[in-house]
Amino acid sequence: MTGRDEWTGTLQLALDHALDHLSGSDARPVGATASLDELRARLGRALTDEGVPPHDVIDELVRDVEGGILNSTGGRFFGWVIGGTLPAALAADWLVSAWDQNAAIHACGPAEAVIEEVAGTWLKQLFGLPNTASFAFVTGTQMAHVTCLGAARHRLLARAGWDVEDSGLFGAPAIRVLTSSERHGSVERALRVLGLGRRSVRSLPCNDDGQLAPSTLAHALADSTQPTIVILQAGDLNIGAFDPFAELIPIARKHDAWVHVDGAFGLWAAASPRYRHLLRGVELADSWTNDGHKWLNTPFDCGYAFVADPKAHRGAFSHRTSYTMFVDGARDQIDWTPEWSRRGRAVPTYAAIRQLGRNGIADLVERCCGHAHALVTRIGRLPGASVVREPTINQGLVRFLDPHPGATDMDHDRRTDAVIAAICASGEAFFGGTTWRGRRCMRVSVCNWQTCEADIDRAVAAAGRVLGRPTM
Ligand SMILES: *Cc1c(COP(=O)(O)O)cnc(C)c1O
């Protein structure tokens, strides 16, 4: 029943379809071309009583999704902050599915547990974090925030004499959260899940460079002696701003605050000698988050949490039952994540880091930053465009101006959204929009290992053609 032939036809078919997808990206539109109705009509088959041969399942699946798969693995996808996937990382991800281990505890998948130990150590070395920090592999930065802030909640309340794991939050001392206005929305959602609530957040204003100023933080901290979490940014989503960690963290320390750093993509700057200075002092924080599925170019479902105090981390999450099996000296993943059953998501990270090495990661980071700079400045120089923010790293902003005399900011907003939509509709490149300081902008984000100069030329040319249309 389980001979090689049983698998070959279906897996070979998947490989062929995957290769068509991955190698054909230059010729295909970057955005989706199928409408919602079309996709529902094709995929919304009636539930059948009888099954279908696996070969047909895969063939029909690939036929049905046609036009509904964004070409984000290719080099001209600049929307949100979305990386592609490295060959070694993708292949390793397939093997994770083939091995089908439950990477919850060492006993369920010994090799994957050890791979996770090694990959966690490598990541700390790449980011320059303390080698004593604990870590967790979770679905993404969203859950990494939940993990890190769960550890923060544990320690801050323990210090106030409250066992939150035992007693919950009813009657507990209130925790306040100080963070910059440029935080990612996933921070608030983590606080909602942890029972701290949106109202625990006090949003502090940023300077012109999107950074929290030391005097602003010092002033906010001086207000109260409440247990406090300070959340800082290593690369914000619009302009890639870095808070001045070396100045801010010692101020937070003086007030016994827990400092958490959202470094979803920006922490990768640590891998590059050219950009590392942006992170000066980041290692002084209490917890950090990052994604492999963005800039490291692993497939999705790959985020990392790091906590300087392993006792707080473990105190918040460790889980023991009578039916688990423990191996002396082993690291059980279940003690560090909010999950039970999970895939061996450290394996693609292990493979990606092996494929690139320190130099390859530095080169990936620097190439993306260079391409982002070229895209923003070259599109920004086109008639009818203007640079709003040149990238510090790999994120920048451009705006498109309505040429009519007397055009208002609202007209420029509309024009900006229309130009973004037209560039995406051309199929030549994909960008997203954002509202930054009250104005609509096109976000330029480069995270893909495959993006090359020819991709930048094609994207700039596509923007030029859209702006040159008489009716735009
Ligand atoms: C993407 C992102 C997040 C959320 O990460 P997920 O991996 O999507 O959960 C949080 N913060 C920043 C700055 C991000 O760019």
Short mmCIF file of C-alpha atoms and ligand atoms in Angstrom, two decimals:
data_model
loop_
_atom_site.label_atom_id
_atom_site.label_comp_id
_atom_site.label_asym_id
_atom_site.label_seq_id
_atom_site.Cartn_x
_atom_site.Cartn_y
_atom_site.Cartn_z
CA MET A 1 0.00 0.00 0.00
CA THR A 2 2.74 2.44 0.83
CA GLY A 3 5.24 1.62 -1.89
CA ARG A 4 6.98 4.39 -3.77
CA ASP A 5 4.59 4.06 -6.73
CA GLU A 6 1.70 5.02 -4.52
CA TRP A 7 3.17 8.49 -4.17
CA THR A 8 5.09 9.08 -7.35
CA GLY A 9 2.32 10.13 -9.73
CA THR A 10 0.74 12.68 -7.41
CA LEU A 11 3.95 14.19 -6.05
CA GLN A 12 5.57 14.32 -9.50
CA LEU A 13 2.49 16.15 -10.76
CA ALA A 14 2.76 18.65 -7.89
CA LEU A 15 6.45 19.15 -8.67
CA ASP A 16 5.67 19.83 -12.34
CA HIS A 17 2.95 22.32 -11.46
CA ALA A 18 5.21 24.00 -8.90
CA LEU A 19 7.99 24.34 -11.47
CA ASP A 20 5.56 25.86 -13.98
CA HIS A 21 4.53 28.35 -11.31
CA LEU A 22 8.01 29.22 -10.11
CA SER A 23 9.79 29.41 -13.45
CA GLY A 24 7.07 31.07 -15.49
CA SER A 25 6.83 34.24 -13.45
CA ASP A 26 8.39 36.57 -16.03
CA ALA A 27 5.64 35.84 -18.52
CA ARG A 28 2.67 35.94 -16.15
CA PRO A 29 0.85 38.98 -14.73
CA VAL A 30 2.05 39.74 -11.19
CA GLY A 31 -1.42 40.37 -9.74
CA ALA A 32 -4.52 38.19 -9.75
CA THR A 33 -6.63 38.10 -12.91
CA ALA A 34 -9.52 35.90 -11.79
CA SER A 35 -12.51 37.58 -10.15
CA LEU A 36 -14.00 36.53 -6.83
CA ASP A 37 -17.06 35.14 -8.65
CA GLU A 38 -14.93 33.14 -11.05
CA LEU A 39 -12.89 31.60 -8.24
CA ARG A 40 -16.01 30.72 -6.28
CA ALA A 41 -17.64 29.20 -9.33
CA ARG A 42 -14.60 27.06 -10.12
CA LEU A 43 -13.62 25.99 -6.61
CA GLY A 44 -17.06 25.78 -5.03
CA ARG A 45 -17.78 22.24 -6.12
CA ALA A 46 -20.55 20.32 -4.43
CA LEU A 47 -19.37 18.10 -1.58
CA THR A 48 -19.34 14.56 -3.00
CA ASP A 49 -20.04 11.23 -1.36
CA GLU A 50 -17.28 9.48 -3.27
CA GLY A 51 -13.65 10.51 -3.35
CA VAL A 52 -11.56 11.50 -6.35
CA PRO A 53 -8.19 9.97 -7.39
CA PRO A 54 -5.33 12.07 -5.92
CA HIS A 55 -3.92 12.81 -9.37
CA ASP A 56 -7.23 14.40 -10.40
CA VAL A 57 -7.51 16.33 -7.13
CA ILE A 58 -4.19 18.03 -7.81
CA ASP A 59 -4.74 18.60 -11.53
CA GLU A 60 -8.16 20.13 -10.99
CA LEU A 61 -6.92 22.21 -8.07
CA VAL A 62 -4.24 23.78 -10.22
CA ARG A 63 -6.73 24.39 -13.03
CA ASP A 64 -9.28 25.95 -10.67
CA VAL A 65 -6.89 28.42 -9.01
CA GLU A 66 -5.70 29.82 -12.36
CA GLY A 67 -5.51 33.60 -12.11
CA GLY A 68 -6.11 33.55 -8.38
CA ILE A 69 -2.51 33.03 -7.28
CA LEU A 70 -0.53 36.25 -6.89
CA ASN A 71 2.88 36.02 -8.47
CA SER A 72 4.57 37.00 -5.21
CA THR A 73 7.35 34.44 -5.61
CA GLY A 74 8.65 36.47 -8.58
CA GLY A 75 10.82 39.58 -8.59
CA ARG A 76 8.24 42.29 -9.33
CA PHE A 77 5.95 41.93 -6.35
CA PHE A 78 6.38 44.99 -4.13
CA GLY A 79 3.13 44.89 -2.13
CA TRP A 80 2.94 44.83 1.69
CA VAL A 81 6.09 43.19 3.12
CA ILE A 82 6.09 39.81 1.44
CA GLY A 83 9.16 37.78 0.54
CA GLY A 84 9.44 34.94 -1.95
CA THR A 85 10.87 31.56 -1.15
CA LEU A 86 14.43 30.28 -1.51
CA PRO A 87 14.86 26.91 -3.25
CA ALA A 88 16.35 25.21 -0.17
CA ALA A 89 13.64 26.65 2.10
CA LEU A 90 10.82 25.52 -0.20
CA ALA A 91 12.28 22.04 -0.62
CA ALA A 92 12.74 21.75 3.15
CA ASP A 93 9.14 22.88 3.66
CA TRP A 94 7.95 20.08 1.36
CA LEU A 95 9.97 17.60 3.38
CA VAL A 96 8.38 18.89 6.58
CA SER A 97 5.00 17.99 5.07
CA ALA A 98 6.28 14.62 3.87
CA TRP A 99 7.80 13.77 7.26
CA ASP A 100 4.58 15.01 8.89
CA GLN A 101 5.99 15.18 12.42
CA ASN A 102 4.19 16.80 15.27
CA ALA A 103 6.85 19.28 16.33
CA ALA A 104 5.23 19.87 19.72
CA ILE A 105 7.69 17.89 21.81
CA HIS A 106 11.07 16.27 21.29
CA ALA A 107 9.64 12.75 21.65
CA CYS A 108 7.23 13.33 18.72
CA GLY A 109 9.94 14.42 16.29
CA PRO A 110 13.46 14.30 17.71
CA ALA A 111 15.29 15.59 14.64
CA GLU A 112 12.96 18.54 14.16
CA ALA A 113 13.32 19.49 17.83
CA VAL A 114 17.10 19.59 17.43
CA ILE A 115 16.87 21.51 14.14
CA GLU A 116 14.78 24.09 16.01
CA GLU A 117 17.42 24.42 18.74
CA VAL A 118 20.11 25.00 16.14
CA ALA A 119 18.08 27.41 13.99
CA GLY A 120 17.10 29.42 17.08
CA THR A 121 20.76 29.76 18.04
CA TRP A 122 21.74 30.81 14.51
CA LEU A 123 19.00 33.47 14.46
CA LYS A 124 20.24 34.95 17.75
CA GLN A 125 23.73 35.11 16.28
CA LEU A 126 22.51 36.77 13.08
CA PHE A 127 20.47 39.36 14.99
CA GLY A 128 23.14 39.98 17.64
CA LEU A 129 20.76 39.01 20.47
CA PRO A 130 21.97 37.60 23.82
CA ASN A 131 22.89 33.93 23.43
CA THR A 132 21.05 33.19 26.70
CA ALA A 133 17.70 34.38 25.26
CA SER A 134 14.95 31.79 24.79
CA PHE A 135 13.05 31.58 21.53
CA ALA A 136 9.95 30.20 19.85
CA PHE A 137 9.01 29.42 16.27
CA VAL A 138 5.43 30.53 15.67
CA THR A 139 3.16 31.29 12.71
CA GLY A 140 4.34 34.88 12.26
CA THR A 141 5.10 38.11 14.07
CA GLN A 142 1.47 38.34 15.20
CA MET A 143 1.84 35.24 17.35
CA ALA A 144 5.41 36.17 18.24
CA HIS A 145 3.95 39.33 19.81
CA VAL A 146 1.48 37.19 21.79
CA THR A 147 4.37 35.00 22.95
CA CYS A 148 6.68 37.84 23.96
CA LEU A 149 3.98 39.97 25.54
CA GLY A 150 2.67 36.90 27.38
CA ALA A 151 6.14 36.61 28.94
CA ALA A 152 6.07 40.34 29.73
CA ARG A 153 2.66 40.00 31.42
CA HIS A 154 3.97 37.07 33.47
CA ARG A 155 7.02 38.90 34.78
CA LEU A 156 5.47 42.31 35.39
CA LEU A 157 2.58 40.83 37.36
CA ALA A 158 4.81 38.36 39.24
CA ARG A 159 6.85 41.33 40.36
CA ALA A 160 3.64 42.93 41.64
CA GLY A 161 2.88 39.73 43.60
CA TRP A 162 0.29 38.41 41.14
CA ASP A 163 0.34 34.94 39.52
CA VAL A 164 -1.48 35.62 36.25
CA GLU A 165 -1.32 32.03 35.00
CA ASP A 166 -3.15 30.95 38.17
CA SER A 167 -5.47 33.85 38.88
CA GLY A 168 -6.06 35.36 35.45
CA LEU A 169 -6.48 39.10 35.12
CA PHE A 170 -9.62 39.73 37.20
CA GLY A 171 -8.44 41.92 40.04
CA ALA A 172 -4.85 42.04 38.80
CA PRO A 173 -2.81 45.27 38.82
CA ALA A 174 -3.34 47.06 35.47
CA ILE A 175 -0.46 47.04 32.98
CA ARG A 176 0.03 50.01 30.70
CA VAL A 177 1.68 49.91 27.28
CA LEU A 178 3.66 52.80 25.85
CA THR A 179 4.38 52.65 22.14
CA SER A 180 4.83 54.86 19.14
CA SER A 181 2.03 55.97 16.86
CA GLU A 182 3.72 54.05 14.01
CA ARG A 183 3.23 50.59 15.57
CA HIS A 184 1.83 47.72 13.52
CA GLY A 185 -1.80 46.75 14.22
CA SER A 186 -0.72 43.25 15.27
CA VAL A 187 0.62 44.77 18.50
CA GLU A 188 -2.85 45.84 19.58
CA ARG A 189 -4.36 42.52 18.58
CA ALA A 190 -1.81 40.68 20.74
CA LEU A 191 -2.79 42.92 23.67
CA ARG A 192 -6.47 42.17 23.03
CA VAL A 193 -5.82 38.43 23.06
CA LEU A 194 -3.76 38.69 26.26
CA GLY A 195 -6.54 40.50 28.08
CA LEU A 196 -4.62 43.75 28.41
CA GLY A 197 -6.99 45.43 26.00
CA ARG A 198 -6.68 48.22 23.51
CA ARG A 199 -7.19 50.83 26.20
CA SER A 200 -3.95 49.81 27.92
CA VAL A 201 -2.09 51.45 25.03
CA ARG A 202 -0.86 54.98 25.19
CA SER A 203 0.27 56.08 21.76
CA LEU A 204 3.30 58.37 21.80
CA PRO A 205 4.01 60.82 18.98
CA CYS A 206 6.99 60.27 16.65
CA ASN A 207 9.48 62.76 15.26
CA ASP A 208 9.72 63.57 11.52
CA ASP A 209 11.77 60.43 10.95
CA GLY A 210 9.11 58.18 12.46
CA GLN A 211 11.15 57.61 15.64
CA LEU A 212 10.16 57.83 19.27
CA ALA A 213 12.26 60.58 20.88
CA PRO A 214 14.00 59.81 24.22
CA SER A 215 12.45 62.90 25.86
CA THR A 216 8.95 61.74 24.81
CA LEU A 217 9.45 58.32 26.38
CA ALA A 218 11.07 59.74 29.54
CA HIS A 219 8.15 62.10 30.01
CA ALA A 220 5.55 59.36 29.54
CA LEU A 221 7.31 57.01 31.95
CA ALA A 222 7.59 59.64 34.65
CA ASP A 223 3.78 59.85 34.86
CA SER A 224 3.14 56.72 36.88
CA THR A 225 4.67 53.73 38.67
CA GLN A 226 2.24 51.27 37.03
CA PRO A 227 3.78 48.07 35.58
CA THR A 228 4.74 49.10 32.04
CA ILE A 229 5.54 47.55 28.68
CA VAL A 230 7.37 49.76 26.16
CA ILE A 231 7.05 48.61 22.54
CA LEU A 232 9.65 49.85 20.06
CA GLN A 233 9.99 49.51 16.30
CA ALA A 234 12.84 48.04 14.30
CA GLY A 235 11.57 48.94 10.82
CA ASP A 236 8.04 50.36 10.73
CA LEU A 237 5.73 49.26 7.94
CA ASN A 238 5.60 52.53 6.00
CA ILE A 239 9.11 53.93 6.00
CA GLY A 240 11.19 51.32 7.81
CA ALA A 241 11.98 53.65 10.73
CA PHE A 242 14.13 52.41 13.63
CA ASP A 243 13.66 53.75 17.14
CA PRO A 244 16.93 54.87 18.85
CA PHE A 245 17.29 51.77 21.04
CA ALA A 246 20.59 52.68 22.70
CA GLU A 247 19.00 55.82 24.15
CA LEU A 248 15.43 54.59 24.75
CA ILE A 249 16.04 51.23 26.42
CA PRO A 250 18.16 52.55 29.34
CA ILE A 251 15.39 55.08 30.06
CA ALA A 252 12.78 52.29 30.15
CA ARG A 253 15.10 50.20 32.35
CA LYS A 254 15.25 52.94 34.97
CA HIS A 255 11.48 52.57 35.32
CA ASP A 256 11.58 48.73 35.38
CA ALA A 257 9.57 48.61 32.16
CA TRP A 258 9.63 45.56 29.88
CA VAL A 259 10.92 46.57 26.43
CA HIS A 260 9.56 44.68 23.44
CA VAL A 261 10.85 45.24 19.91
CA ASP A 262 8.75 44.66 16.78
CA GLY A 263 11.42 43.76 14.24
CA ALA A 264 9.21 41.78 11.85
CA PHE A 265 11.49 42.55 8.93
CA GLY A 266 13.84 45.28 10.23
CA LEU A 267 15.80 42.99 12.54
CA TRP A 268 17.41 41.55 9.40
CA ALA A 269 19.36 44.81 9.06
CA ALA A 270 21.59 43.28 11.77
CA ALA A 271 22.86 40.79 9.20
CA SER A 272 24.38 43.57 7.07
CA PRO A 273 27.53 45.48 8.07
CA ARG A 274 26.14 48.46 6.12
CA TYR A 275 22.80 48.67 7.96
CA ARG A 276 23.63 47.14 11.35
CA HIS A 277 24.15 50.56 12.97
CA LEU A 278 20.37 51.17 12.76
CA LEU A 279 19.92 48.55 15.49
CA ARG A 280 22.52 49.88 17.94
CA GLY A 281 21.41 48.93 21.46
CA VAL A 282 18.56 46.63 20.34
CA GLU A 283 20.16 43.74 22.25
CA LEU A 284 19.32 45.54 25.53
CA ALA A 285 15.58 44.84 25.11
CA ASP A 286 13.56 42.12 26.88
CA SER A 287 11.91 40.58 23.84
CA TRP A 288 12.04 40.72 20.06
CA THR A 289 9.97 39.47 17.13
CA ASN A 290 10.89 38.71 13.54
CA ASP A 291 9.56 36.86 10.50
CA GLY A 292 11.33 34.31 8.34
CA HIS A 293 8.53 34.44 5.77
CA LYS A 294 9.26 38.05 4.90
CA TRP A 295 12.89 38.96 4.35
CA LEU A 296 14.60 35.60 4.86
CA ASN A 297 12.41 34.22 2.05
CA THR A 298 11.13 31.08 3.73
CA PRO A 299 7.60 29.96 2.79
CA PHE A 300 4.77 31.31 4.97
CA ASP A 301 4.05 30.19 8.52
CA CYS A 302 7.38 31.25 9.94
CA GLY A 303 7.76 33.82 12.72
CA TYR A 304 10.21 34.05 15.61
CA ALA A 305 9.91 35.24 19.21
CA PHE A 306 12.94 35.83 21.44
CA VAL A 307 12.84 36.52 25.17
CA ALA A 308 15.85 37.67 27.22
CA ASP A 309 14.49 36.07 30.41
CA PRO A 310 13.75 32.39 29.67
CA LYS A 311 12.07 32.00 33.06
CA ALA A 312 9.41 34.57 32.20
CA HIS A 313 8.93 32.97 28.77
CA ARG A 314 8.58 29.47 30.15
CA GLY A 315 6.50 30.69 33.07
CA ALA A 316 3.91 32.00 30.64
CA PHE A 317 3.72 29.00 28.31
CA SER A 318 5.14 25.74 29.67
CA HIS A 319 2.64 22.92 29.49
CA ARG A 320 2.87 19.45 31.01
CA THR A 321 0.36 16.63 30.78
CA SER A 322 0.35 13.06 31.97
CA TYR A 323 0.39 11.69 28.42
CA THR A 324 3.35 13.61 27.04
CA MET A 325 6.75 11.95 27.02
CA PHE A 326 9.81 13.79 28.15
CA VAL A 327 13.37 13.18 27.12
CA ASP A 328 16.06 14.26 29.57
CA GLY A 329 17.94 17.33 28.47
CA ALA A 330 15.77 17.85 25.37
CA ARG A 331 14.03 21.12 24.46
CA ASP A 332 10.27 20.62 24.12
CA GLN A 333 8.80 23.26 21.81
CA ILE A 334 5.47 23.16 23.65
CA ASP A 335 7.07 24.94 26.63
CA TRP A 336 7.80 28.06 24.57
CA THR A 337 4.80 28.58 22.28
CA PRO A 338 1.05 29.06 22.71
CA GLU A 339 0.55 25.94 20.56
CA TRP A 340 0.22 22.20 20.92
CA SER A 341 0.40 20.34 17.58
CA ARG A 342 2.44 22.22 15.03
CA ARG A 343 4.50 21.71 11.90
CA GLY A 344 8.29 21.64 12.03
CA ARG A 345 8.48 25.21 10.91
CA ALA A 346 12.10 25.63 11.97
CA VAL A 347 13.23 23.34 9.18
CA PRO A 348 12.80 25.83 6.27
CA THR A 349 14.62 28.45 8.37
CA TYR A 350 17.48 26.02 8.96
CA ALA A 351 17.64 25.35 5.21
CA ALA A 352 17.43 29.03 4.22
CA ILE A 353 20.25 30.03 6.56
CA ARG A 354 22.35 27.10 5.30
CA GLN A 355 21.73 28.10 1.68
CA LEU A 356 22.69 31.74 2.18
CA GLY A 357 25.21 31.81 5.03
CA ARG A 358 25.99 35.08 6.78
CA ASN A 359 27.31 36.65 3.57
CA GLY A 360 24.35 35.58 1.49
CA ILE A 361 21.91 37.07 3.99
CA ALA A 362 23.88 40.34 4.12
CA ASP A 363 23.87 40.41 0.32
CA LEU A 364 20.11 39.72 0.17
CA VAL A 365 19.42 42.57 2.63
CA GLU A 366 21.69 45.04 0.82
CA ARG A 367 20.40 44.15 -2.64
CA CYS A 368 16.77 44.63 -1.55
CA CYS A 369 17.61 47.99 0.04
CA GLY A 370 19.39 49.10 -3.15
CA HIS A 371 16.47 48.05 -5.32
CA ALA A 372 13.96 49.79 -3.04
CA HIS A 373 15.98 52.99 -3.25
CA ALA A 374 16.18 52.76 -7.04
CA LEU A 375 12.43 52.09 -7.37
CA VAL A 376 11.42 54.99 -5.14
CA THR A 377 13.77 57.54 -6.67
CA ARG A 378 13.23 56.48 -10.29
CA ILE A 379 9.43 56.34 -10.04
CA GLY A 380 9.53 59.53 -7.96
CA ARG A 381 11.33 61.35 -10.80
CA LEU A 382 8.66 60.49 -13.39
CA PRO A 383 6.41 63.40 -14.41
CA GLY A 384 3.40 63.53 -12.06
CA ALA A 385 5.13 61.59 -9.26
CA SER A 386 6.84 62.73 -6.11
CA VAL A 387 9.01 60.98 -3.55
CA VAL A 388 7.40 61.13 -0.12
CA ARG A 389 10.04 59.08 1.68
CA GLU A 390 13.28 57.62 0.42
CA PRO A 391 13.89 54.21 1.99
CA THR A 392 16.10 53.88 5.07
CA ILE A 393 16.19 50.17 4.31
CA ASN A 394 13.77 48.40 1.95
CA GLN A 395 10.54 50.43 2.41
CA GLY A 396 9.71 53.79 0.83
CA LEU A 397 6.76 55.94 -0.26
CA VAL A 398 5.77 57.68 -3.50
CA ARG A 399 2.75 59.86 -4.25
CA PHE A 400 1.09 60.74 -7.56
CA LEU A 401 -0.20 64.25 -8.18
CA ASP A 402 -3.35 65.25 -9.98
CA PRO A 403 -2.14 67.60 -12.75
CA HIS A 404 -5.34 69.68 -12.92
CA PRO A 405 -4.91 73.32 -11.83
CA GLY A 406 -6.23 73.83 -8.31
CA ALA A 407 -6.05 70.11 -7.49
CA THR A 408 -6.50 69.49 -3.75
CA ASP A 409 -4.90 66.95 -1.43
CA MET A 410 -7.99 64.82 -1.88
CA ASP A 411 -7.50 64.88 -5.66
CA HIS A 412 -3.89 63.79 -5.18
CA ASP A 413 -5.11 60.98 -2.88
CA ARG A 414 -7.54 59.79 -5.55
CA ARG A 415 -4.90 60.06 -8.26
CA THR A 416 -2.44 58.06 -6.13
CA ASP A 417 -4.92 55.21 -5.64
CA ALA A 418 -5.84 55.27 -9.34
CA VAL A 419 -2.20 55.08 -10.45
CA ILE A 420 -1.47 52.20 -8.03
CA ALA A 421 -4.51 50.32 -9.38
CA ALA A 422 -3.46 50.94 -12.98
CA ILE A 423 0.12 49.74 -12.39
CA CYS A 424 -1.22 46.57 -10.75
CA ALA A 425 -3.73 46.07 -13.57
CA SER A 426 -0.90 46.24 -16.11
CA GLY A 427 0.36 42.96 -14.63
CA GLU A 428 3.93 44.28 -14.79
CA ALA A 429 4.35 44.99 -11.06
CA PHE A 430 2.35 44.92 -7.85
CA PHE A 431 2.29 47.71 -5.25
CA GLY A 432 0.00 48.51 -2.34
CA GLY A 433 -1.24 51.80 -0.94
CA THR A 434 -1.16 53.33 2.52
CA THR A 435 -2.19 56.48 4.34
CA TRP A 436 0.89 58.11 5.84
CA ARG A 437 0.54 61.33 7.83
CA GLY A 438 -2.88 61.88 6.35
CA ARG A 439 -1.90 61.42 2.70
CA ARG A 440 -2.37 58.45 0.35
CA CYS A 441 0.93 57.01 -0.86
CA MET A 442 2.18 54.05 -2.84
CA ARG A 443 4.23 51.72 -0.64
CA VAL A 444 7.38 50.36 -2.20
CA SER A 445 8.64 47.25 -0.44
CA VAL A 446 11.40 44.96 -1.71
CA CYS A 447 11.92 41.65 0.11
CA ASN A 448 12.40 39.09 -2.63
CA TRP A 449 15.72 37.33 -3.25
CA GLN A 450 14.90 37.16 -6.98
CA THR A 451 14.35 40.88 -7.60
CA CYS A 452 17.01 42.13 -10.02
CA GLU A 453 17.75 45.31 -11.99
CA ALA A 454 15.69 44.13 -14.95
CA ASP A 455 12.68 43.84 -12.61
CA ILE A 456 13.22 47.40 -11.41
CA ASP A 457 13.45 48.62 -15.03
CA ARG A 458 10.19 46.85 -15.91
CA ALA A 459 8.38 48.24 -12.86
CA VAL A 460 9.58 51.80 -13.53
CA ALA A 461 8.61 51.49 -17.20
CA ALA A 462 5.14 50.27 -16.20
CA ALA A 463 4.69 53.26 -13.88
CA GLY A 464 5.92 55.56 -16.67
CA ARG A 465 3.38 54.17 -19.14
CA VAL A 466 0.52 54.62 -16.66
CA LEU A 467 1.54 58.21 -15.87
CA GLY A 468 1.90 58.98 -19.59
CA ARG A 469 -1.70 58.00 -20.41
CA PRO A 470 -3.70 61.03 -21.49
CA THR A 471 -6.77 59.95 -19.51
CA MET A 472 -5.04 59.05 -16.24
C1 LIG B 1 4.24 41.94 8.93
C2 LIG B 1 4.40 42.69 10.18
C3 LIG B 1 3.80 42.26 11.37
C4 LIG B 1 2.88 41.06 11.41
O1 LIG B 1 3.61 39.91 11.08
P1 LIG B 1 2.90 38.57 10.57
O2 LIG B 1 4.05 37.68 10.24
O3 LIG B 1 2.09 38.95 9.39
O4 LIG B 1 2.07 38.05 11.69
C5 LIG B 1 4.05 42.99 12.51
N1 LIG B 1 4.83 44.08 12.50
C6 LIG B 1 5.43 44.53 11.38
C7 LIG B 1 6.30 45.74 11.43
C8 LIG B 1 5.24 43.85 10.17
O5 LIG B 1 5.82 44.27 9.04
#
